mmCIF file of C-alpha atoms and ligand atoms in Angstrom:
data_model
loop_
_atom_site.group_PDB
_atom_site.id
_atom_site.type_symbol
_atom_site.label_atom_id
_atom_site.label_comp_id
_atom_site.label_asym_id
_atom_site.label_seq_id
_atom_site.Cartn_x
_atom_site.Cartn_y
_atom_site.Cartn_z
ATOM 1 C CA MET A 1 -13.751 26.336 -8.548
ATOM 2 C CA THR A 2 -14.800 24.223 -4.843
ATOM 3 C CA ARG A 3 -12.056 23.385 -3.836
ATOM 4 C CA LYS A 4 -12.132 18.761 -3.491
ATOM 5 C CA ASN A 5 -9.587 16.677 -1.519
ATOM 6 C CA ILE A 6 -8.897 13.164 -2.693
ATOM 7 C CA VAL A 7 -7.659 10.298 -0.896
ATOM 8 C CA ILE A 8 -6.575 7.318 -2.869
ATOM 9 C CA LEU A 9 -5.898 3.587 -1.552
ATOM 10 C CA THR A 10 -4.139 1.291 -3.672
ATOM 11 C CA GLY A 11 -3.657 -2.173 -2.844
ATOM 12 C CA ALA A 12 -1.707 -5.246 -4.114
ATOM 13 C CA GLY A 13 -3.543 -5.460 -7.240
ATOM 14 C CA ILE A 14 -2.339 -1.911 -8.623
ATOM 15 C CA SER A 15 1.489 -3.595 -8.572
ATOM 16 C CA ALA A 16 0.018 -6.890 -10.610
ATOM 17 C CA GLU A 17 0.040 -5.659 -14.057
ATOM 18 C CA SER A 18 3.830 -4.736 -12.958
ATOM 19 C CA GLY A 19 4.570 -8.759 -12.145
ATOM 20 C CA ILE A 20 4.266 -8.369 -8.490
ATOM 21 C CA SER A 21 2.148 -10.857 -7.297
ATOM 22 C CA THR A 22 -1.070 -10.358 -4.813
ATOM 23 C CA PHE A 23 -1.993 -13.255 -2.316
ATOM 24 C CA ARG A 24 -5.773 -13.045 -2.225
ATOM 25 C CA ASP A 25 -5.676 -14.217 -6.125
ATOM 26 C CA THR A 26 -3.423 -17.495 -5.526
ATOM 27 C CA GLY A 27 -5.632 -19.067 -2.861
ATOM 28 C CA GLY A 28 -4.638 -17.312 0.115
ATOM 29 C CA LEU A 29 -0.329 -18.106 0.027
ATOM 30 C CA TRP A 30 1.881 -14.923 -0.451
ATOM 31 C CA GLU A 31 4.253 -16.552 -3.172
ATOM 32 C CA ASN A 32 3.751 -19.992 -2.025
ATOM 33 C CA HIS A 33 4.158 -19.227 2.074
ATOM 34 C CA ARG A 34 1.717 -19.373 4.374
ATOM 35 C CA LEU A 35 0.489 -15.582 6.010
ATOM 36 C CA GLU A 36 1.226 -17.199 9.056
ATOM 37 C CA ASP A 37 4.850 -17.998 8.189
ATOM 38 C CA VAL A 38 5.556 -15.056 6.753
ATOM 39 C CA ALA A 39 3.524 -12.239 7.676
ATOM 40 C CA THR A 40 3.115 -12.578 11.882
ATOM 41 C CA PRO A 41 5.152 -11.190 14.561
ATOM 42 C CA GLU A 42 4.487 -15.306 15.349
ATOM 43 C CA GLY A 43 6.210 -16.390 12.319
ATOM 44 C CA PHE A 44 9.250 -14.030 12.564
ATOM 45 C CA GLU A 45 9.844 -15.240 16.023
ATOM 46 C CA ALA A 46 9.595 -19.397 15.003
ATOM 47 C CA ASP A 47 11.778 -18.700 12.419
ATOM 48 C CA PRO A 48 13.352 -15.485 11.482
ATOM 49 C CA HIS A 49 15.619 -16.754 9.232
ATOM 50 C CA LEU A 50 12.783 -17.842 6.660
ATOM 51 C CA VAL A 51 10.811 -14.702 6.900
ATOM 52 C CA HIS A 52 14.192 -12.515 6.279
ATOM 53 C CA ARG A 53 14.682 -14.820 3.349
ATOM 54 C CA PHE A 54 11.148 -14.182 2.247
ATOM 55 C CA TYR A 55 11.564 -10.772 2.055
ATOM 56 C CA ASN A 56 15.201 -10.385 1.049
ATOM 57 C CA ALA A 57 13.415 -12.295 -2.487
ATOM 58 C CA ARG A 58 10.672 -9.600 -2.331
ATOM 59 C CA ARG A 59 12.841 -6.565 -1.846
ATOM 60 C CA ALA A 60 15.439 -8.238 -4.787
ATOM 61 C CA GLN A 61 12.373 -8.328 -7.119
ATOM 62 C CA LEU A 62 11.821 -4.906 -6.626
ATOM 63 C CA HIS A 63 15.141 -4.457 -9.470
ATOM 64 C CA GLU A 64 12.815 -6.905 -12.054
ATOM 65 C CA VAL A 65 9.746 -4.356 -11.880
ATOM 66 C CA ALA A 66 8.911 -1.281 -13.053
ATOM 67 C CA PRO A 67 6.038 0.606 -12.279
ATOM 68 C CA ASN A 68 2.808 0.693 -14.737
ATOM 69 C CA ALA A 69 0.586 2.974 -16.357
ATOM 70 C CA ALA A 70 -1.468 2.569 -13.234
ATOM 71 C CA HIS A 71 1.205 4.021 -10.772
ATOM 72 C CA PHE A 72 1.953 7.286 -13.720
ATOM 73 C CA ALA A 73 -1.475 7.923 -13.772
ATOM 74 C CA LEU A 74 -1.744 8.180 -10.162
ATOM 75 C CA ALA A 75 1.436 10.631 -10.084
ATOM 76 C CA ALA A 76 0.005 12.104 -13.284
ATOM 77 C CA LEU A 77 -3.729 12.860 -11.008
ATOM 78 C CA GLU A 78 -1.611 14.748 -7.933
ATOM 79 C CA ARG A 79 -0.081 16.977 -10.366
ATOM 80 C CA ALA A 80 -3.204 17.867 -11.878
ATOM 81 C CA TRP A 81 -4.924 18.487 -8.537
ATOM 82 C CA GLU A 82 -2.245 21.008 -7.388
ATOM 83 C CA GLY A 83 -4.542 23.841 -6.323
ATOM 84 C CA ARG A 84 -7.557 22.211 -6.606
ATOM 85 C CA GLY A 85 -7.494 20.589 -3.281
ATOM 86 C CA ASP A 86 -5.552 18.211 -1.239
ATOM 87 C CA PHE A 87 -4.147 15.209 -2.100
ATOM 88 C CA LEU A 88 -3.246 11.725 -0.303
ATOM 89 C CA LEU A 89 -2.342 8.639 -1.887
ATOM 90 C CA VAL A 90 -2.698 5.721 0.595
ATOM 91 C CA THR A 91 -0.790 2.466 -0.068
ATOM 92 C CA GLN A 92 -1.017 -0.719 1.401
ATOM 93 C CA ASN A 93 1.736 -2.064 -0.476
ATOM 94 C CA VAL A 94 5.360 -2.339 0.535
ATOM 95 C CA ASP A 95 6.760 -2.365 -3.208
ATOM 96 C CA ASP A 96 7.952 1.377 -3.719
ATOM 97 C CA LEU A 97 6.673 1.274 -7.073
ATOM 98 C CA HIS A 98 4.348 4.625 -6.201
ATOM 99 C CA GLU A 99 7.233 6.886 -5.582
ATOM 100 C CA ARG A 100 9.541 5.670 -8.957
ATOM 101 C CA ALA A 101 6.623 6.644 -10.651
ATOM 102 C CA GLY A 102 6.712 10.011 -9.289
ATOM 103 C CA SER A 103 3.872 10.085 -6.398
ATOM 104 C CA ARG A 104 4.806 13.094 -3.354
ATOM 105 C CA ARG A 105 2.240 12.882 -0.953
ATOM 106 C CA LEU A 106 2.397 9.519 -0.568
ATOM 107 C CA LEU A 107 2.030 6.964 3.228
ATOM 108 C CA HIS A 108 3.095 3.472 3.163
ATOM 109 C CA MET A 109 0.613 2.236 5.688
ATOM 110 C CA HIS A 110 2.053 -1.307 6.011
ATOM 111 C CA GLY A 111 5.516 -0.412 5.672
ATOM 112 C CA GLU A 112 8.312 -0.583 3.185
ATOM 113 C CA LEU A 113 10.365 -3.241 1.695
ATOM 114 C CA ARG A 114 13.532 -0.962 1.229
ATOM 115 C CA ARG A 115 13.677 -0.367 5.447
ATOM 116 C CA LEU A 116 14.266 -2.395 7.978
ATOM 117 C CA ARG A 117 13.324 -1.389 12.093
ATOM 118 C CA CYS A 118 15.319 -2.305 15.270
ATOM 119 C CA THR A 119 12.997 -4.742 17.764
ATOM 120 C CA MET A 120 14.592 -3.176 20.692
ATOM 121 C CA CYS A 121 14.958 0.512 19.793
ATOM 122 C CA GLU A 122 12.062 0.687 17.112
ATOM 123 C CA GLU A 123 14.251 3.036 14.890
ATOM 124 C CA THR A 124 13.947 2.477 11.431
ATOM 125 C CA HIS A 125 16.396 2.306 8.615
ATOM 126 C CA PRO A 126 16.421 2.512 4.583
ATOM 127 C CA HIS A 127 18.373 -1.045 3.260
ATOM 128 C CA ALA A 128 18.110 -1.931 0.152
ATOM 129 C CA GLN A 129 20.274 -5.180 0.112
ATOM 130 C CA ASP A 130 19.365 -8.288 1.730
ATOM 131 C CA ALA A 131 18.888 -8.588 5.762
ATOM 132 C CA GLY A 132 19.925 -10.915 8.207
ATOM 133 C CA LEU A 133 19.990 -11.731 11.762
ATOM 134 C CA GLU A 134 23.941 -10.619 11.386
ATOM 135 C CA LEU A 135 23.434 -6.702 10.949
ATOM 136 C CA ALA A 136 23.521 -4.589 13.786
ATOM 137 C CA CYS A 137 21.114 -2.029 14.138
ATOM 138 C CA PRO A 138 22.638 1.180 13.318
ATOM 139 C CA ALA A 139 20.712 3.356 16.009
ATOM 140 C CA CYS A 140 21.228 1.076 18.920
ATOM 141 C CA GLY A 141 24.224 -0.754 17.579
ATOM 142 C CA ARG A 142 22.433 -3.856 18.775
ATOM 143 C CA ALA A 143 23.174 -6.719 16.965
ATOM 144 C CA GLY A 144 20.114 -9.880 16.084
ATOM 145 C CA THR A 145 17.488 -7.155 16.474
ATOM 146 C CA MET A 146 16.888 -6.163 12.888
ATOM 147 C CA ARG A 147 13.503 -7.044 10.888
ATOM 148 C CA PRO A 148 11.668 -6.190 7.601
ATOM 149 C CA ASP A 149 9.996 -2.922 8.426
ATOM 150 C CA ILE A 150 6.624 -4.361 7.187
ATOM 151 C CA VAL A 151 3.060 -4.156 9.129
ATOM 152 C CA TRP A 152 2.799 -7.939 9.922
ATOM 153 C CA PHE A 153 -0.749 -9.320 10.932
ATOM 154 C CA GLY A 154 -1.702 -8.319 14.275
ATOM 155 C CA GLU A 155 0.268 -5.041 14.242
ATOM 156 C CA ILE A 156 -0.961 -1.525 14.251
ATOM 157 C CA PRO A 157 -0.605 0.023 10.768
ATOM 158 C CA TYR A 158 1.146 3.431 10.286
ATOM 159 C CA HIS A 159 0.102 6.993 9.825
ATOM 160 C CA MET A 160 -3.204 6.487 11.046
ATOM 161 C CA ASP A 161 -4.103 9.583 12.854
ATOM 162 C CA GLU A 162 -3.232 11.124 8.926
ATOM 163 C CA ILE A 163 -5.365 9.194 7.325
ATOM 164 C CA GLY A 164 -8.038 9.774 9.351
ATOM 165 C CA ALA A 165 -7.955 12.977 9.422
ATOM 166 C CA ALA A 166 -7.630 13.114 5.525
ATOM 167 C CA LEU A 167 -10.491 10.735 5.173
ATOM 168 C CA GLY A 168 -12.659 12.740 7.461
ATOM 169 C CA GLU A 169 -11.899 15.913 4.875
ATOM 170 C CA ALA A 170 -12.325 13.587 1.899
ATOM 171 C CA ASP A 171 -14.851 14.980 -0.747
ATOM 172 C CA ILE A 172 -13.261 11.875 -3.418
ATOM 173 C CA PHE A 173 -12.019 8.438 -2.413
ATOM 174 C CA CYS A 174 -10.969 5.423 -4.586
ATOM 175 C CA ALA A 175 -9.583 2.358 -3.739
ATOM 176 C CA ILE A 176 -7.383 0.653 -6.560
ATOM 177 C CA GLY A 177 -6.711 -3.324 -6.781
ATOM 178 C CA THR A 178 -7.542 -3.801 -2.873
ATOM 179 C CA SER A 179 -9.522 -6.895 -1.946
ATOM 180 C CA GLY A 180 -11.648 -4.721 0.862
ATOM 181 C CA LEU A 181 -10.683 -8.084 3.491
ATOM 182 C CA VAL A 182 -7.832 -6.387 5.218
ATOM 183 C CA TYR A 183 -8.609 -3.903 8.526
ATOM 184 C CA PRO A 184 -8.362 -1.141 9.052
ATOM 185 C CA ALA A 185 -8.009 -0.296 5.348
ATOM 186 C CA ALA A 186 -11.240 -1.854 4.514
ATOM 187 C CA GLY A 187 -13.418 0.431 6.800
ATOM 188 C CA PHE A 188 -11.386 3.418 5.075
ATOM 189 C CA ALA A 189 -14.553 3.901 2.507
ATOM 190 C CA ALA A 190 -17.347 3.338 5.338
ATOM 191 C CA GLU A 191 -15.151 5.952 6.530
ATOM 192 C CA ALA A 192 -15.445 8.607 4.007
ATOM 193 C CA VAL A 193 -19.177 7.784 3.418
ATOM 194 C CA HIS A 194 -19.598 9.018 6.570
ATOM 195 C CA ASN A 195 -17.600 12.122 6.848
ATOM 196 C CA ARG A 196 -20.464 14.750 6.034
ATOM 197 C CA ARG A 197 -18.825 16.145 3.105
ATOM 198 C CA GLY A 198 -20.933 13.742 0.232
ATOM 199 C CA CYS A 199 -17.834 12.233 -0.377
ATOM 200 C CA GLU A 200 -18.143 10.446 -3.657
ATOM 201 C CA LEU A 201 -16.591 6.826 -3.786
ATOM 202 C CA PHE A 202 -15.007 4.879 -6.460
ATOM 203 C CA GLU A 203 -13.362 1.555 -6.962
ATOM 204 C CA ILE A 204 -11.456 0.318 -9.516
ATOM 205 C CA ASN A 205 -11.389 -3.853 -9.736
ATOM 206 C CA PRO A 206 -11.441 -6.541 -11.959
ATOM 207 C CA ASN A 207 -13.149 -8.587 -10.062
ATOM 208 C CA PRO A 208 -16.252 -8.025 -7.301
ATOM 209 C CA THR A 209 -15.110 -7.148 -3.958
ATOM 210 C CA GLY A 210 -18.291 -7.103 -2.546
ATOM 211 C CA VAL A 211 -17.886 -4.066 -1.000
ATOM 212 C CA GLU A 212 -21.273 -2.429 -0.975
ATOM 213 C CA VAL A 213 -20.837 1.947 -0.429
ATOM 214 C CA TYR A 214 -19.232 2.657 -3.774
ATOM 215 C CA ASP A 215 -20.854 5.124 -5.930
ATOM 216 C CA HIS A 216 -18.585 3.939 -9.281
ATOM 217 C CA VAL A 217 -17.336 0.681 -9.410
ATOM 218 C CA ILE A 218 -15.073 0.867 -12.842
ATOM 219 C CA ALA A 219 -14.433 -3.282 -13.243
ATOM 220 C CA ALA A 220 -11.475 -3.010 -14.787
ATOM 221 C CA PRO A 221 -7.699 -3.994 -14.287
ATOM 222 C CA ALA A 222 -5.993 -0.746 -12.917
ATOM 223 C CA THR A 223 -4.197 0.567 -16.073
ATOM 224 C CA HIS A 224 -7.598 0.770 -17.979
ATOM 225 C CA GLY A 225 -9.453 2.134 -15.168
ATOM 226 C CA MET A 226 -6.856 4.674 -14.417
ATOM 227 C CA ALA A 227 -7.716 5.843 -17.359
ATOM 228 C CA GLU A 228 -11.595 5.856 -16.934
ATOM 229 C CA LEU A 229 -11.051 7.206 -13.769
ATOM 230 C CA LEU A 230 -8.995 10.364 -14.643
ATOM 231 C CA ARG A 231 -11.731 10.834 -17.383
ATOM 232 C CA LEU A 232 -14.239 10.605 -14.728
ATOM 233 C CA LEU A 233 -12.659 13.206 -12.822
ATOM 234 C CA GLY A 234 -11.688 15.871 -15.644
ATOM 235 C CA VAL A 235 -8.339 14.752 -15.609
ATOM 236 C CA GLU A 236 -5.614 15.164 -19.369
ATOM 237 C CA ASP A 237 -3.274 12.397 -18.514
HETATM 238 P P1 LIG B 301 -4.919 -8.434 -1.779
HETATM 239 O O1 LIG B 301 -4.104 -9.725 -2.357
HETATM 240 O O2 LIG B 301 -5.831 -9.152 -0.258
HETATM 241 O O3 LIG B 301 -6.236 -8.257 -3.126
HETATM 242 C C1 LIG B 301 -5.602 -8.131 -4.500
HETATM 243 C C2 LIG B 301 -6.780 -7.328 -4.673
HETATM 244 O O4 LIG B 301 -6.586 -6.902 -6.444
HETATM 245 C C3 LIG B 301 -7.742 -7.885 -5.142
HETATM 246 O O5 LIG B 301 -9.292 -7.595 -4.872
HETATM 247 C C4 LIG B 301 -7.809 -8.120 -6.928
HETATM 248 O O6 LIG B 301 -9.029 -8.206 -7.451
HETATM 249 C C5 LIG B 301 -7.197 -6.883 -7.264
HETATM 250 N N1 LIG B 301 -6.680 -7.273 -8.592
HETATM 251 C C6 LIG B 301 -5.880 -7.990 -9.277
HETATM 252 N N2 LIG B 301 -5.292 -7.819 -10.269
HETATM 253 C C7 LIG B 301 -5.472 -6.522 -10.348
HETATM 254 C C8 LIG B 301 -5.395 -5.409 -11.595
HETATM 255 N N3 LIG B 301 -5.143 -5.756 -12.833
HETATM 256 N N4 LIG B 301 -5.776 -4.191 -11.195
HETATM 257 C C9 LIG B 301 -7.064 -4.175 -10.014
HETATM 258 N N5 LIG B 301 -7.140 -4.508 -8.990
HETATM 259 C C10 LIG B 301 -6.549 -6.432 -9.240
HETATM 260 O O7 LIG B 301 -3.925 -7.172 -1.651
HETATM 261 P P2 LIG B 301 -4.542 -6.432 -0.541
HETATM 262 O O8 LIG B 301 -5.864 -5.807 -0.609
HETATM 263 O O9 LIG B 301 -3.643 -5.238 -0.860
HETATM 264 O O10 LIG B 301 -4.006 -6.556 1.017
HETATM 265 C C11 LIG B 301 -2.843 -7.407 0.822
HETATM 266 C C12 LIG B 301 -1.840 -7.131 1.670
HETATM 267 O O11 LIG B 301 -0.492 -7.889 1.191
HETATM 268 C C13 LIG B 301 -1.178 -5.476 1.569
HETATM 269 O O12 LIG B 301 -1.689 -5.101 3.515
HETATM 270 C C14 LIG B 301 0.270 -5.856 1.278
HETATM 271 O O13 LIG B 301 0.775 -5.191 2.560
HETATM 272 C C15 LIG B 301 0.732 -6.882 1.166
HETATM 273 N N6 LIG B 301 1.304 -6.951 -0.592
HETATM 274 C C16 LIG B 301 1.710 -6.274 -0.946
HETATM 275 C C17 LIG B 301 2.321 -6.360 -1.821
HETATM 276 C C18 LIG B 301 2.888 -5.381 -2.534
HETATM 277 O O14 LIG B 301 3.377 -4.349 -2.162
HETATM 278 N N7 LIG B 301 2.843 -5.151 -4.128
HETATM 279 C C19 LIG B 301 1.691 -7.317 -2.701
HETATM 280 C C20 LIG B 301 1.447 -8.938 -1.666
HETATM 281 C C21 LIG B 301 0.726 -8.609 -1.082
#
């Protein structure tokens, strides 16, 4: 059998059926907050307490939610793909539902709620509880320097070299639950199209995104859409 490499990109929509809200679907607000206030370095500078409170609430919510059938189906696809080609899951999500569903080859390009980063030494650390400016950095010992390890608007996403290399070798690309508006992730489908491997492109989204490069658009919520994707790829769930 010819080997085929898969790259999957997920966005906030895959976690919607777990009860975590996306932001484009609620008029551009993220849990009633303006993105400028809670998802930019300027917002953090202006009011670090508000930003910590916001992410503390998002982090606490992780205890109340669980992976849904789409997260589990992606983990099943990864297992089924062993020996058939490379598999990489890239997520824009900062929740931990993919890892809790069993995904292994996973890159969090926008960071993780359950990590903090020191603004002075740049070290990141796992952190599952509430955070605030009173914390000291476990690496450099300075106090008042810890911020959520989230890539905010205007900052450079993580793992871009590794993602770019995987897109260059992808035979199958699938975007799930992402609006196609937030760059650089919004450009991944186009990158895969131009990789000269004849990459086949899939999209799963119940709403039209207006992105026109896809060969197959599965217009369904992620849980149903993933079942259809597995069928199209010939994988038993
Ligand atoms: P987005 O909010 O811009 O878009 C969400 C997309 O999901 C929309 O296109 C919508 O049509 C689609 N969608 C809604 N319900 C769906 C479902 N049941 N199944 C499949 N698709 C569904 O999200 P984005 O493109 O990921 O960009 C948002 C940014 O906000 C990300 O960078 C992320 O870091 C952050 N964010 C993360 C979370 C999370 O971690 N769960 C939640 C909100 C925002």
